[in-house]
Amino acid sequence: MAVVYFENRFVNEEDAKISIKTNSFHYGTAVFEGIRAYYNKDNDTMYGLFFKEHYQRLFKNMRILNMEIEESVDDLVEITKELVKRNNHKEDVYIRPIVYYSDLAIGPKLIGYTAKIAIYTLPLGDYIDTDKGIKAKVSSWVRLNDNMIPPRLKVTGAYVNSALAKTEALLSGAEEAIVLNKDGFVSEGSAENIFIVRDGKLITPPVSDDILEGITRKAVMDIAIDLGIPVIERTIARTELYVADEVFFCGTGAQISPVIEIDSRKIGNGTVGEITKKIKDIYFDAVRGKLEKYRNWVVEIK
C-alpha cells in the first residue's frame, strides 16, 4: 500500500482525504511542484533530482499566494527522501508536493486561511517521447501573463490554460502545444520550457516572456555552456520555430523531448538534432548519478 505525506504526517494513501468543501479545490489556489527521482539499477540506488531547488521554488510561489506552512525547505527534502524510501521504489518516480488552503470555507481570497502540504509519489517513465521526437502545434490559446495569473507561479488554477492548449494539440494529431504570449511571441509548451537551435546557438525565451522559470531549463543551459554551446535568452518569433535547425522541450515531466515537426513543417531534417542529442544524453546520465560533474544535482536515497 502506497504511503503519502499528508498534513504533517505519513499515512496510507487511502487515508489521505480532503473534503469537497476544501477552499483551494473550489478556487484553484493551490501551488505545486513536479519532482523526479531516478533509479540507477547498476548500483540499486534512487537519485532525487533537484529536491532542494524545487522546494525553494515552491516557497517562492507560496509567497505570491500568501501561504505559510509548518515545514521548512530542508524539512521537505528529508520528508521526500523518507517518502521515497518508504514506498521502496525500484523504478523512476514522479513526486508531487501540493500546498493548498485546507479550510472548509467559501470565498476566493488569500488571507485568513490555513495552508497545508501533501506529497505523493508514483512510477513515471517518459511523459512525452524523448527519443524519436514529437510533433507540436502552435496553439490558438494565448499564455496567461504576469498581471493575470503569473506563469512563473505553478498554481493549479493556471493549468486550465495549459489543458486547453494541450487538448487542442492532441485533437489536431500533434503530441504537444506551443503557446504564444499576449504579444504573439513564443512562450513555452503546454507545461514545458522550449529551446531552439540556430547556427549552433541555443536560444530560449527570457523569463519576461511569460514562462515558468524552469529548473530543468537552467540545467539545460548549464550543460550547453559546459559543452561550449552559446546560450541566448531572447524573444522568439513564431516563424523562427519553422526555420530553426532544432527544437526541443524540457521540464521535469518532459525531461528532454525533441520536436521534429511543428504545424506540419519539418524541423531541420526531421530527426533528432545533434545538439539536442548531446544535451539529452548528458542529462539522462546526470540524473542517475553517473556523472561526477553534476552530482550536486542529485541526492542519494538509500
PDB file of C-alpha atoms in Angstrom:
ATOM      1  CA  MET A   1       0.000   0.000   0.000  1.00  0.00           C
ATOM      2  CA  ALA A   2       1.402   3.392  -1.010  1.00  0.00           C
ATOM      3  CA  VAL A   3       2.460   5.845   1.680  1.00  0.00           C
ATOM      4  CA  VAL A   4       1.966   9.617   1.318  1.00  0.00           C
ATOM      5  CA  TYR A   5       2.791  12.660   3.406  1.00  0.00           C
ATOM      6  CA  PHE A   6      -0.451  14.386   4.332  1.00  0.00           C
ATOM      7  CA  GLU A   7      -0.942  17.339   6.642  1.00  0.00           C
ATOM      8  CA  ASN A   8       2.145  16.833   8.824  1.00  0.00           C
ATOM      9  CA  ARG A   9       2.360  13.017   8.915  1.00  0.00           C
ATOM     10  CA  PHE A  10       2.960   9.887   6.881  1.00  0.00           C
ATOM     11  CA  VAL A  11      -0.238   7.949   6.206  1.00  0.00           C
ATOM     12  CA  ASN A  12      -1.514   5.262   3.861  1.00  0.00           C
ATOM     13  CA  GLU A  13      -2.701   6.796   0.608  1.00  0.00           C
ATOM     14  CA  GLU A  14      -6.288   5.673   1.193  1.00  0.00           C
ATOM     15  CA  ASP A  15      -6.364   7.699   4.427  1.00  0.00           C
ATOM     16  CA  ALA A  16      -5.268  10.965   2.777  1.00  0.00           C
ATOM     17  CA  LYS A  17      -8.618  12.605   2.043  1.00  0.00           C
ATOM     18  CA  ILE A  18      -9.779  16.184   1.647  1.00  0.00           C
ATOM     19  CA  SER A  19     -13.352  17.392   1.954  1.00  0.00           C
ATOM     20  CA  ILE A  20     -15.381  18.567  -1.025  1.00  0.00           C
ATOM     21  CA  LYS A  21     -15.618  21.832   0.927  1.00  0.00           C
ATOM     22  CA  THR A  22     -11.836  22.411   0.801  1.00  0.00           C
ATOM     23  CA  ASN A  23     -11.264  26.017  -0.215  1.00  0.00           C
ATOM     24  CA  SER A  24      -8.470  25.528  -2.762  1.00  0.00           C
ATOM     25  CA  PHE A  25     -10.464  22.783  -4.506  1.00  0.00           C
ATOM     26  CA  HIS A  26     -13.045  25.406  -5.441  1.00  0.00           C
ATOM     27  CA  TYR A  27     -10.807  28.316  -6.413  1.00  0.00           C
ATOM     28  CA  GLY A  28      -7.626  26.804  -7.868  1.00  0.00           C
ATOM     29  CA  THR A  29      -5.485  28.401  -5.164  1.00  0.00           C
ATOM     30  CA  ALA A  30      -3.054  25.552  -4.617  1.00  0.00           C
ATOM     31  CA  VAL A  31       0.608  25.604  -5.649  1.00  0.00           C
ATOM     32  CA  PHE A  32       2.582  22.533  -6.569  1.00  0.00           C
ATOM     33  CA  GLU A  33       5.847  21.151  -7.853  1.00  0.00           C
ATOM     34  CA  GLY A  34       6.746  18.268 -10.117  1.00  0.00           C
ATOM     35  CA  ILE A  35       9.880  16.461  -8.929  1.00  0.00           C
ATOM     36  CA  ARG A  36      11.579  13.307 -10.171  1.00  0.00           C
ATOM     37  CA  ALA A  37      13.677  10.604  -8.600  1.00  0.00           C
ATOM     38  CA  TYR A  38      15.593   8.251 -10.893  1.00  0.00           C
ATOM     39  CA  TYR A  39      16.511   4.633 -10.249  1.00  0.00           C
ATOM     40  CA  ASN A  40      20.018   3.521 -11.180  1.00  0.00           C
ATOM     41  CA  LYS A  41      19.808  -0.262 -11.420  1.00  0.00           C
ATOM     42  CA  ASP A  42      23.596  -0.579 -11.703  1.00  0.00           C
ATOM     43  CA  ASN A  43      24.049   0.358  -8.042  1.00  0.00           C
ATOM     44  CA  ASP A  44      20.470  -0.161  -6.830  1.00  0.00           C
ATOM     45  CA  THR A  45      20.165   3.491  -5.784  1.00  0.00           C
ATOM     46  CA  MET A  46      17.485   6.120  -6.179  1.00  0.00           C
ATOM     47  CA  TYR A  47      18.623   9.636  -7.005  1.00  0.00           C
ATOM     48  CA  GLY A  48      16.396  12.562  -6.114  1.00  0.00           C
ATOM     49  CA  LEU A  49      16.763  15.314  -8.693  1.00  0.00           C
ATOM     50  CA  PHE A  50      16.899  18.968  -7.604  1.00  0.00           C
ATOM     51  CA  PHE A  51      14.927  18.319  -4.414  1.00  0.00           C
ATOM     52  CA  LYS A  52      16.092  21.486  -2.680  1.00  0.00           C
ATOM     53  CA  GLU A  53      15.688  23.680  -5.766  1.00  0.00           C
ATOM     54  CA  HIS A  54      12.103  22.541  -6.258  1.00  0.00           C
ATOM     55  CA  TYR A  55      11.161  23.247  -2.668  1.00  0.00           C
ATOM     56  CA  GLN A  56      12.869  26.634  -2.810  1.00  0.00           C
ATOM     57  CA  ARG A  57      10.719  27.475  -5.822  1.00  0.00           C
ATOM     58  CA  LEU A  58       7.633  26.147  -4.047  1.00  0.00           C
ATOM     59  CA  PHE A  59       8.257  28.554  -1.179  1.00  0.00           C
ATOM     60  CA  LYS A  60       8.629  31.474  -3.603  1.00  0.00           C
ATOM     61  CA  ASN A  61       5.304  30.536  -5.182  1.00  0.00           C
ATOM     62  CA  MET A  62       3.713  30.215  -1.762  1.00  0.00           C
ATOM     63  CA  ARG A  63       4.842  33.774  -1.009  1.00  0.00           C
ATOM     64  CA  ILE A  64       2.869  35.062  -4.009  1.00  0.00           C
ATOM     65  CA  LEU A  65      -0.273  33.341  -2.677  1.00  0.00           C
ATOM     66  CA  ASN A  66       0.319  34.474   0.915  1.00  0.00           C
ATOM     67  CA  MET A  67       0.882  30.894   2.100  1.00  0.00           C
ATOM     68  CA  GLU A  68       2.908  29.605   5.029  1.00  0.00           C
ATOM     69  CA  ILE A  69       3.347  26.019   6.200  1.00  0.00           C
ATOM     70  CA  GLU A  70       4.996  24.471   9.245  1.00  0.00           C
ATOM     71  CA  GLU A  71       7.709  22.617   7.325  1.00  0.00           C
ATOM     72  CA  SER A  72      10.926  24.254   6.064  1.00  0.00           C
ATOM     73  CA  VAL A  73      12.700  23.601   2.753  1.00  0.00           C
ATOM     74  CA  ASP A  74      15.203  21.320   4.490  1.00  0.00           C
ATOM     75  CA  ASP A  75      12.375  19.519   6.289  1.00  0.00           C
ATOM     76  CA  LEU A  76      10.655  18.814   2.997  1.00  0.00           C
ATOM     77  CA  VAL A  77      13.832  17.487   1.379  1.00  0.00           C
ATOM     78  CA  GLU A  78      14.208  14.959   4.212  1.00  0.00           C
ATOM     79  CA  ILE A  79      10.478  14.128   4.225  1.00  0.00           C
ATOM     80  CA  THR A  80      10.600  13.453   0.482  1.00  0.00           C
ATOM     81  CA  LYS A  81      13.644  11.203   0.798  1.00  0.00           C
ATOM     82  CA  GLU A  82      11.873   9.273   3.536  1.00  0.00           C
ATOM     83  CA  LEU A  83       8.705   9.021   1.453  1.00  0.00           C
ATOM     84  CA  VAL A  84      10.595   7.529  -1.496  1.00  0.00           C
ATOM     85  CA  LYS A  85      12.292   5.046   0.855  1.00  0.00           C
ATOM     86  CA  ARG A  86       9.027   4.020   2.498  1.00  0.00           C
ATOM     87  CA  ASN A  87       7.482   3.256  -0.885  1.00  0.00           C
ATOM     88  CA  ASN A  88      10.544   1.164  -1.835  1.00  0.00           C
ATOM     89  CA  HIS A  89      10.571   2.274  -5.458  1.00  0.00           C
ATOM     90  CA  LYS A  90      12.791   0.349  -7.874  1.00  0.00           C
ATOM     91  CA  GLU A  91      11.968   2.482 -10.912  1.00  0.00           C
ATOM     92  CA  ASP A  92      11.829   6.133 -11.928  1.00  0.00           C
ATOM     93  CA  VAL A  93       9.209   8.034  -9.964  1.00  0.00           C
ATOM     94  CA  TYR A  94       7.396  11.343 -10.090  1.00  0.00           C
ATOM     95  CA  ILE A  95       6.848  13.263  -6.861  1.00  0.00           C
ATOM     96  CA  ARG A  96       4.009  15.739  -6.430  1.00  0.00           C
ATOM     97  CA  PRO A  97       4.048  18.147  -3.474  1.00  0.00           C
ATOM     98  CA  ILE A  98       0.989  20.387  -3.323  1.00  0.00           C
ATOM     99  CA  VAL A  99       0.242  23.212  -0.893  1.00  0.00           C
ATOM    100  CA  TYR A 100      -3.390  24.183  -0.531  1.00  0.00           C
ATOM    101  CA  TYR A 101      -5.748  26.118   1.703  1.00  0.00           C
ATOM    102  CA  SER A 102      -7.305  23.352   3.757  1.00  0.00           C
ATOM    103  CA  ASP A 103     -10.114  25.445   5.264  1.00  0.00           C
ATOM    104  CA  LEU A 104     -13.680  24.260   4.674  1.00  0.00           C
ATOM    105  CA  ALA A 105     -14.763  27.731   3.677  1.00  0.00           C
ATOM    106  CA  ILE A 106     -16.297  29.545   0.728  1.00  0.00           C
ATOM    107  CA  GLY A 107     -14.655  32.663  -0.670  1.00  0.00           C
ATOM    108  CA  PRO A 108     -11.800  33.339  -3.128  1.00  0.00           C
ATOM    109  CA  LYS A 109      -9.203  35.170  -1.050  1.00  0.00           C
ATOM    110  CA  LEU A 110      -5.600  34.697   0.034  1.00  0.00           C
ATOM    111  CA  ILE A 111      -5.770  35.813   3.653  1.00  0.00           C
ATOM    112  CA  GLY A 112      -7.304  34.317   6.780  1.00  0.00           C
ATOM    113  CA  TYR A 113      -6.882  30.703   5.657  1.00  0.00           C
ATOM    114  CA  THR A 114      -4.529  27.866   6.712  1.00  0.00           C
ATOM    115  CA  ALA A 115      -2.136  26.225   4.240  1.00  0.00           C
ATOM    116  CA  LYS A 116      -1.168  22.553   4.390  1.00  0.00           C
ATOM    117  CA  ILE A 117       1.098  20.373   2.257  1.00  0.00           C
ATOM    118  CA  ALA A 118       0.584  16.899   0.827  1.00  0.00           C
ATOM    119  CA  ILE A 119       3.194  14.860  -1.070  1.00  0.00           C
ATOM    120  CA  TYR A 120       2.788  11.632  -3.013  1.00  0.00           C
ATOM    121  CA  THR A 121       4.853   9.558  -5.433  1.00  0.00           C
ATOM    122  CA  LEU A 122       4.011   7.484  -8.477  1.00  0.00           C
ATOM    123  CA  PRO A 123       6.007   5.485 -11.024  1.00  0.00           C
ATOM    124  CA  LEU A 124       6.534   7.533 -14.198  1.00  0.00           C
ATOM    125  CA  GLY A 125       8.626   6.958 -17.282  1.00  0.00           C
ATOM    126  CA  ASP A 126       8.547   9.334 -20.232  1.00  0.00           C
ATOM    127  CA  TYR A 127       5.768  11.922 -20.040  1.00  0.00           C
ATOM    128  CA  ILE A 128       6.329  12.699 -23.708  1.00  0.00           C
ATOM    129  CA  ASP A 129       8.691  10.993 -26.149  1.00  0.00           C
ATOM    130  CA  THR A 130      12.381  11.630 -25.506  1.00  0.00           C
ATOM    131  CA  ASP A 131      13.889   9.524 -28.299  1.00  0.00           C
ATOM    132  CA  LYS A 132      12.418   9.730 -31.778  1.00  0.00           C
ATOM    133  CA  GLY A 133      10.884  13.201 -31.455  1.00  0.00           C
ATOM    134  CA  ILE A 134       7.345  14.553 -31.444  1.00  0.00           C
ATOM    135  CA  LYS A 135       5.005  16.740 -33.453  1.00  0.00           C
ATOM    136  CA  ALA A 136       3.882  20.062 -31.999  1.00  0.00           C
ATOM    137  CA  LYS A 137       1.262  22.649 -32.858  1.00  0.00           C
ATOM    138  CA  VAL A 138       1.241  26.378 -32.168  1.00  0.00           C
ATOM    139  CA  SER A 139      -1.873  26.870 -30.071  1.00  0.00           C
ATOM    140  CA  SER A 140      -4.711  29.308 -30.644  1.00  0.00           C
ATOM    141  CA  TRP A 141      -4.829  29.707 -26.856  1.00  0.00           C
ATOM    142  CA  VAL A 142      -2.652  32.550 -25.534  1.00  0.00           C
ATOM    143  CA  ARG A 143      -0.413  32.092 -22.493  1.00  0.00           C
ATOM    144  CA  LEU A 144      -1.545  33.851 -19.336  1.00  0.00           C
ATOM    145  CA  ASN A 145       0.571  36.857 -18.406  1.00  0.00           C
ATOM    146  CA  ASP A 146       2.139  38.097 -15.191  1.00  0.00           C
ATOM    147  CA  ASN A 147      -0.649  40.566 -14.423  1.00  0.00           C
ATOM    148  CA  MET A 148      -3.346  37.903 -14.817  1.00  0.00           C
ATOM    149  CA  ILE A 149      -2.141  34.637 -13.310  1.00  0.00           C
ATOM    150  CA  PRO A 150       1.684  34.666 -13.258  1.00  0.00           C
ATOM    151  CA  PRO A 151       3.082  31.811 -15.400  1.00  0.00           C
ATOM    152  CA  ARG A 152       6.139  31.632 -13.120  1.00  0.00           C
ATOM    153  CA  LEU A 153       3.690  30.532 -10.433  1.00  0.00           C
ATOM    154  CA  LYS A 154       2.805  26.828 -10.520  1.00  0.00           C
ATOM    155  CA  VAL A 155      -0.735  27.440  -9.317  1.00  0.00           C
ATOM    156  CA  THR A 156      -3.365  24.815 -10.057  1.00  0.00           C
ATOM    157  CA  GLY A 157      -5.914  27.237 -11.497  1.00  0.00           C
ATOM    158  CA  ALA A 158      -3.500  28.377 -14.206  1.00  0.00           C
ATOM    159  CA  TYR A 159      -3.283  24.892 -15.685  1.00  0.00           C
ATOM    160  CA  VAL A 160      -6.686  25.258 -17.313  1.00  0.00           C
ATOM    161  CA  ASN A 161      -4.747  27.382 -19.828  1.00  0.00           C
ATOM    162  CA  SER A 162      -2.300  24.501 -20.341  1.00  0.00           C
ATOM    163  CA  ALA A 163      -5.071  21.903 -20.588  1.00  0.00           C
ATOM    164  CA  LEU A 164      -6.876  23.852 -23.303  1.00  0.00           C
ATOM    165  CA  ALA A 165      -3.684  24.182 -25.353  1.00  0.00           C
ATOM    166  CA  LYS A 166      -2.629  20.553 -24.883  1.00  0.00           C
ATOM    167  CA  THR A 167      -6.087  19.225 -25.758  1.00  0.00           C
ATOM    168  CA  GLU A 168      -6.235  21.327 -28.919  1.00  0.00           C
ATOM    169  CA  ALA A 169      -2.850  19.908 -29.969  1.00  0.00           C
ATOM    170  CA  LEU A 170      -3.885  16.311 -29.280  1.00  0.00           C
ATOM    171  CA  LEU A 171      -7.148  16.702 -31.202  1.00  0.00           C
ATOM    172  CA  SER A 172      -5.197  18.052 -34.170  1.00  0.00           C
ATOM    173  CA  GLY A 173      -2.921  14.997 -34.246  1.00  0.00           C
ATOM    174  CA  ALA A 174       0.089  16.593 -32.534  1.00  0.00           C
ATOM    175  CA  GLU A 175       1.552  15.445 -29.229  1.00  0.00           C
ATOM    176  CA  GLU A 176       2.250  18.841 -27.678  1.00  0.00           C
ATOM    177  CA  ALA A 177       1.310  22.508 -27.908  1.00  0.00           C
ATOM    178  CA  ILE A 178       3.466  25.601 -28.217  1.00  0.00           C
ATOM    179  CA  VAL A 179       1.819  28.672 -26.717  1.00  0.00           C
ATOM    180  CA  LEU A 180       2.469  32.294 -27.624  1.00  0.00           C
ATOM    181  CA  ASN A 181       2.308  35.189 -25.184  1.00  0.00           C
ATOM    182  CA  LYS A 182      -0.009  38.193 -25.449  1.00  0.00           C
ATOM    183  CA  ASP A 183       2.465  39.910 -27.806  1.00  0.00           C
ATOM    184  CA  GLY A 184       2.496  36.951 -30.198  1.00  0.00           C
ATOM    185  CA  PHE A 185       5.953  35.661 -29.302  1.00  0.00           C
ATOM    186  CA  VAL A 186       6.883  32.109 -28.308  1.00  0.00           C
ATOM    187  CA  SER A 187       6.388  31.461 -24.608  1.00  0.00           C
ATOM    188  CA  GLU A 188       6.678  27.712 -23.908  1.00  0.00           C
ATOM    189  CA  GLY A 189       4.943  24.368 -24.313  1.00  0.00           C
ATOM    190  CA  SER A 190       1.727  23.499 -22.505  1.00  0.00           C
ATOM    191  CA  ALA A 191       3.806  22.570 -19.441  1.00  0.00           C
ATOM    192  CA  GLU A 192       7.426  22.685 -20.622  1.00  0.00           C
ATOM    193  CA  ASN A 193      10.079  25.236 -21.492  1.00  0.00           C
ATOM    194  CA  ILE A 194      11.264  25.402 -25.078  1.00  0.00           C
ATOM    195  CA  PHE A 195      14.640  25.809 -26.788  1.00  0.00           C
ATOM    196  CA  ILE A 196      15.556  26.286 -30.428  1.00  0.00           C
ATOM    197  CA  VAL A 197      18.928  25.857 -32.110  1.00  0.00           C
ATOM    198  CA  ARG A 198      20.032  28.222 -34.869  1.00  0.00           C
ATOM    199  CA  ASP A 199      23.529  28.296 -36.345  1.00  0.00           C
ATOM    200  CA  GLY A 200      24.960  26.333 -33.439  1.00  0.00           C
ATOM    201  CA  LYS A 201      23.464  28.615 -30.780  1.00  0.00           C
ATOM    202  CA  LEU A 202      20.929  27.564 -28.144  1.00  0.00           C
ATOM    203  CA  ILE A 203      18.093  30.106 -27.854  1.00  0.00           C
ATOM    204  CA  THR A 204      15.239  30.235 -25.339  1.00  0.00           C
ATOM    205  CA  PRO A 205      12.608  32.841 -24.382  1.00  0.00           C
ATOM    206  CA  PRO A 206      13.506  35.097 -21.436  1.00  0.00           C
ATOM    207  CA  VAL A 207      11.634  34.949 -18.128  1.00  0.00           C
ATOM    208  CA  SER A 208       9.878  38.199 -19.109  1.00  0.00           C
ATOM    209  CA  ASP A 209       8.053  36.380 -21.941  1.00  0.00           C
ATOM    210  CA  ASP A 210       5.594  34.726 -19.541  1.00  0.00           C
ATOM    211  CA  ILE A 211       7.372  31.446 -18.933  1.00  0.00           C
ATOM    212  CA  LEU A 212       7.848  29.207 -15.940  1.00  0.00           C
ATOM    213  CA  GLU A 213      11.340  29.789 -14.534  1.00  0.00           C
ATOM    214  CA  GLY A 214      12.191  26.162 -15.114  1.00  0.00           C
ATOM    215  CA  ILE A 215      14.688  24.204 -13.055  1.00  0.00           C
ATOM    216  CA  THR A 216      15.350  21.792 -15.939  1.00  0.00           C
ATOM    217  CA  ARG A 217      15.663  24.839 -18.215  1.00  0.00           C
ATOM    218  CA  LYS A 218      18.580  26.057 -16.104  1.00  0.00           C
ATOM    219  CA  ALA A 219      20.140  22.587 -16.115  1.00  0.00           C
ATOM    220  CA  VAL A 220      19.977  22.501 -19.916  1.00  0.00           C
ATOM    221  CA  MET A 221      21.658  25.888 -20.103  1.00  0.00           C
ATOM    222  CA  ASP A 222      24.411  24.711 -17.738  1.00  0.00           C
ATOM    223  CA  ILE A 223      25.057  21.624 -19.878  1.00  0.00           C
ATOM    224  CA  ALA A 224      25.194  23.708 -23.047  1.00  0.00           C
ATOM    225  CA  ILE A 225      27.681  26.143 -21.520  1.00  0.00           C
ATOM    226  CA  ASP A 226      29.838  23.211 -20.383  1.00  0.00           C
ATOM    227  CA  LEU A 227      29.765  21.926 -23.981  1.00  0.00           C
ATOM    228  CA  GLY A 228      30.857  25.327 -25.289  1.00  0.00           C
ATOM    229  CA  ILE A 229      27.495  25.981 -26.942  1.00  0.00           C
ATOM    230  CA  PRO A 230      26.471  29.675 -26.815  1.00  0.00           C
ATOM    231  CA  VAL A 231      23.214  30.217 -24.893  1.00  0.00           C
ATOM    232  CA  ILE A 232      20.986  33.198 -25.666  1.00  0.00           C
ATOM    233  CA  GLU A 233      17.846  34.285 -23.840  1.00  0.00           C
ATOM    234  CA  ARG A 234      15.740  36.422 -26.163  1.00  0.00           C
ATOM    235  CA  THR A 235      12.306  36.829 -27.676  1.00  0.00           C
ATOM    236  CA  ILE A 236      11.496  34.215 -30.333  1.00  0.00           C
ATOM    237  CA  ALA A 237       9.058  34.880 -33.193  1.00  0.00           C
ATOM    238  CA  ARG A 238       6.642  32.146 -34.236  1.00  0.00           C
ATOM    239  CA  THR A 239       8.178  31.724 -37.688  1.00  0.00           C
ATOM    240  CA  GLU A 240      11.616  31.204 -36.157  1.00  0.00           C
ATOM    241  CA  LEU A 241      10.311  27.852 -35.000  1.00  0.00           C
ATOM    242  CA  TYR A 242       9.817  26.809 -38.627  1.00  0.00           C
ATOM    243  CA  VAL A 243      13.338  27.789 -39.717  1.00  0.00           C
ATOM    244  CA  ALA A 244      15.145  26.509 -36.606  1.00  0.00           C
ATOM    245  CA  ASP A 245      17.761  23.813 -37.044  1.00  0.00           C
ATOM    246  CA  GLU A 246      16.495  22.025 -33.917  1.00  0.00           C
ATOM    247  CA  VAL A 247      13.724  22.449 -31.342  1.00  0.00           C
ATOM    248  CA  PHE A 248      13.181  20.680 -28.040  1.00  0.00           C
ATOM    249  CA  PHE A 249      11.060  20.910 -24.901  1.00  0.00           C
ATOM    250  CA  CYS A 250      12.403  20.455 -21.411  1.00  0.00           C
ATOM    251  CA  GLY A 251      10.945  20.114 -17.937  1.00  0.00           C
ATOM    252  CA  THR A 252      10.746  17.751 -15.010  1.00  0.00           C
ATOM    253  CA  GLY A 253       7.936  15.820 -16.677  1.00  0.00           C
ATOM    254  CA  ALA A 254       9.040  16.248 -20.287  1.00  0.00           C
ATOM    255  CA  GLN A 255      12.745  15.755 -19.457  1.00  0.00           C
ATOM    256  CA  ILE A 256      14.456  16.490 -22.813  1.00  0.00           C
ATOM    257  CA  SER A 257      11.944  15.957 -25.612  1.00  0.00           C
ATOM    258  CA  PRO A 258      12.992  16.669 -29.216  1.00  0.00           C
ATOM    259  CA  VAL A 259      10.479  18.265 -31.596  1.00  0.00           C
ATOM    260  CA  ILE A 260      10.766  17.159 -35.220  1.00  0.00           C
ATOM    261  CA  GLU A 261       7.656  18.814 -36.690  1.00  0.00           C
ATOM    262  CA  ILE A 262       5.695  21.999 -35.933  1.00  0.00           C
ATOM    263  CA  ASP A 263       2.456  22.946 -37.691  1.00  0.00           C
ATOM    264  CA  SER A 264       3.104  20.273 -40.346  1.00  0.00           C
ATOM    265  CA  ARG A 265       6.539  21.740 -41.079  1.00  0.00           C
ATOM    266  CA  LYS A 266       9.602  19.541 -40.678  1.00  0.00           C
ATOM    267  CA  ILE A 267      12.190  20.918 -38.259  1.00  0.00           C
ATOM    268  CA  GLY A 268      15.723  20.628 -39.632  1.00  0.00           C
ATOM    269  CA  ASN A 269      15.948  17.291 -41.394  1.00  0.00           C
ATOM    270  CA  GLY A 270      13.023  15.867 -39.425  1.00  0.00           C
ATOM    271  CA  THR A 271      15.114  13.862 -36.972  1.00  0.00           C
ATOM    272  CA  VAL A 272      16.588  14.484 -33.533  1.00  0.00           C
ATOM    273  CA  GLY A 273      19.269  17.149 -33.862  1.00  0.00           C
ATOM    274  CA  GLU A 274      22.925  16.757 -32.897  1.00  0.00           C
ATOM    275  CA  ILE A 275      22.930  19.401 -30.154  1.00  0.00           C
ATOM    276  CA  THR A 276      19.648  18.140 -28.708  1.00  0.00           C
ATOM    277  CA  LYS A 277      21.019  14.600 -28.560  1.00  0.00           C
ATOM    278  CA  LYS A 278      24.259  15.691 -26.854  1.00  0.00           C
ATOM    279  CA  ILE A 279      22.366  17.605 -24.180  1.00  0.00           C
ATOM    280  CA  LYS A 280      19.823  14.797 -23.734  1.00  0.00           C
ATOM    281  CA  ASP A 281      22.464  12.089 -23.304  1.00  0.00           C
ATOM    282  CA  ILE A 282      24.358  14.085 -20.680  1.00  0.00           C
ATOM    283  CA  TYR A 283      21.136  14.953 -18.853  1.00  0.00           C
ATOM    284  CA  PHE A 284      19.986  11.338 -18.548  1.00  0.00           C
ATOM    285  CA  ASP A 285      23.380  10.211 -17.261  1.00  0.00           C
ATOM    286  CA  ALA A 286      23.484  13.101 -14.796  1.00  0.00           C
ATOM    287  CA  VAL A 287      20.067  12.456 -13.258  1.00  0.00           C
ATOM    288  CA  ARG A 288      21.049   8.875 -12.429  1.00  0.00           C
ATOM    289  CA  GLY A 289      24.174   9.991 -10.600  1.00  0.00           C
ATOM    290  CA  LYS A 290      26.539   8.728 -13.307  1.00  0.00           C
ATOM    291  CA  LEU A 291      28.433  11.980 -13.884  1.00  0.00           C
ATOM    292  CA  GLU A 292      30.565  13.400 -11.095  1.00  0.00           C
ATOM    293  CA  LYS A 293      30.392  16.863 -12.654  1.00  0.00           C
ATOM    294  CA  TYR A 294      26.649  17.037 -11.965  1.00  0.00           C
ATOM    295  CA  ARG A 295      26.444  15.093  -8.702  1.00  0.00           C
ATOM    296  CA  ASN A 296      25.318  18.281  -6.937  1.00  0.00           C
ATOM    297  CA  TRP A 297      22.046  17.952  -8.867  1.00  0.00           C
ATOM    298  CA  VAL A 298      21.051  14.781  -7.058  1.00  0.00           C
ATOM    299  CA  VAL A 299      20.672  13.324  -3.566  1.00  0.00           C
ATOM    300  CA  GLU A 300      21.193   9.623  -2.928  1.00  0.00           C
ATOM    301  CA  ILE A 301      18.227   7.847  -1.382  1.00  0.00           C
ATOM    302  CA  LYS A 302      19.228   4.570   0.276  1.00  0.00           C
TER     303      LYS A 302
END
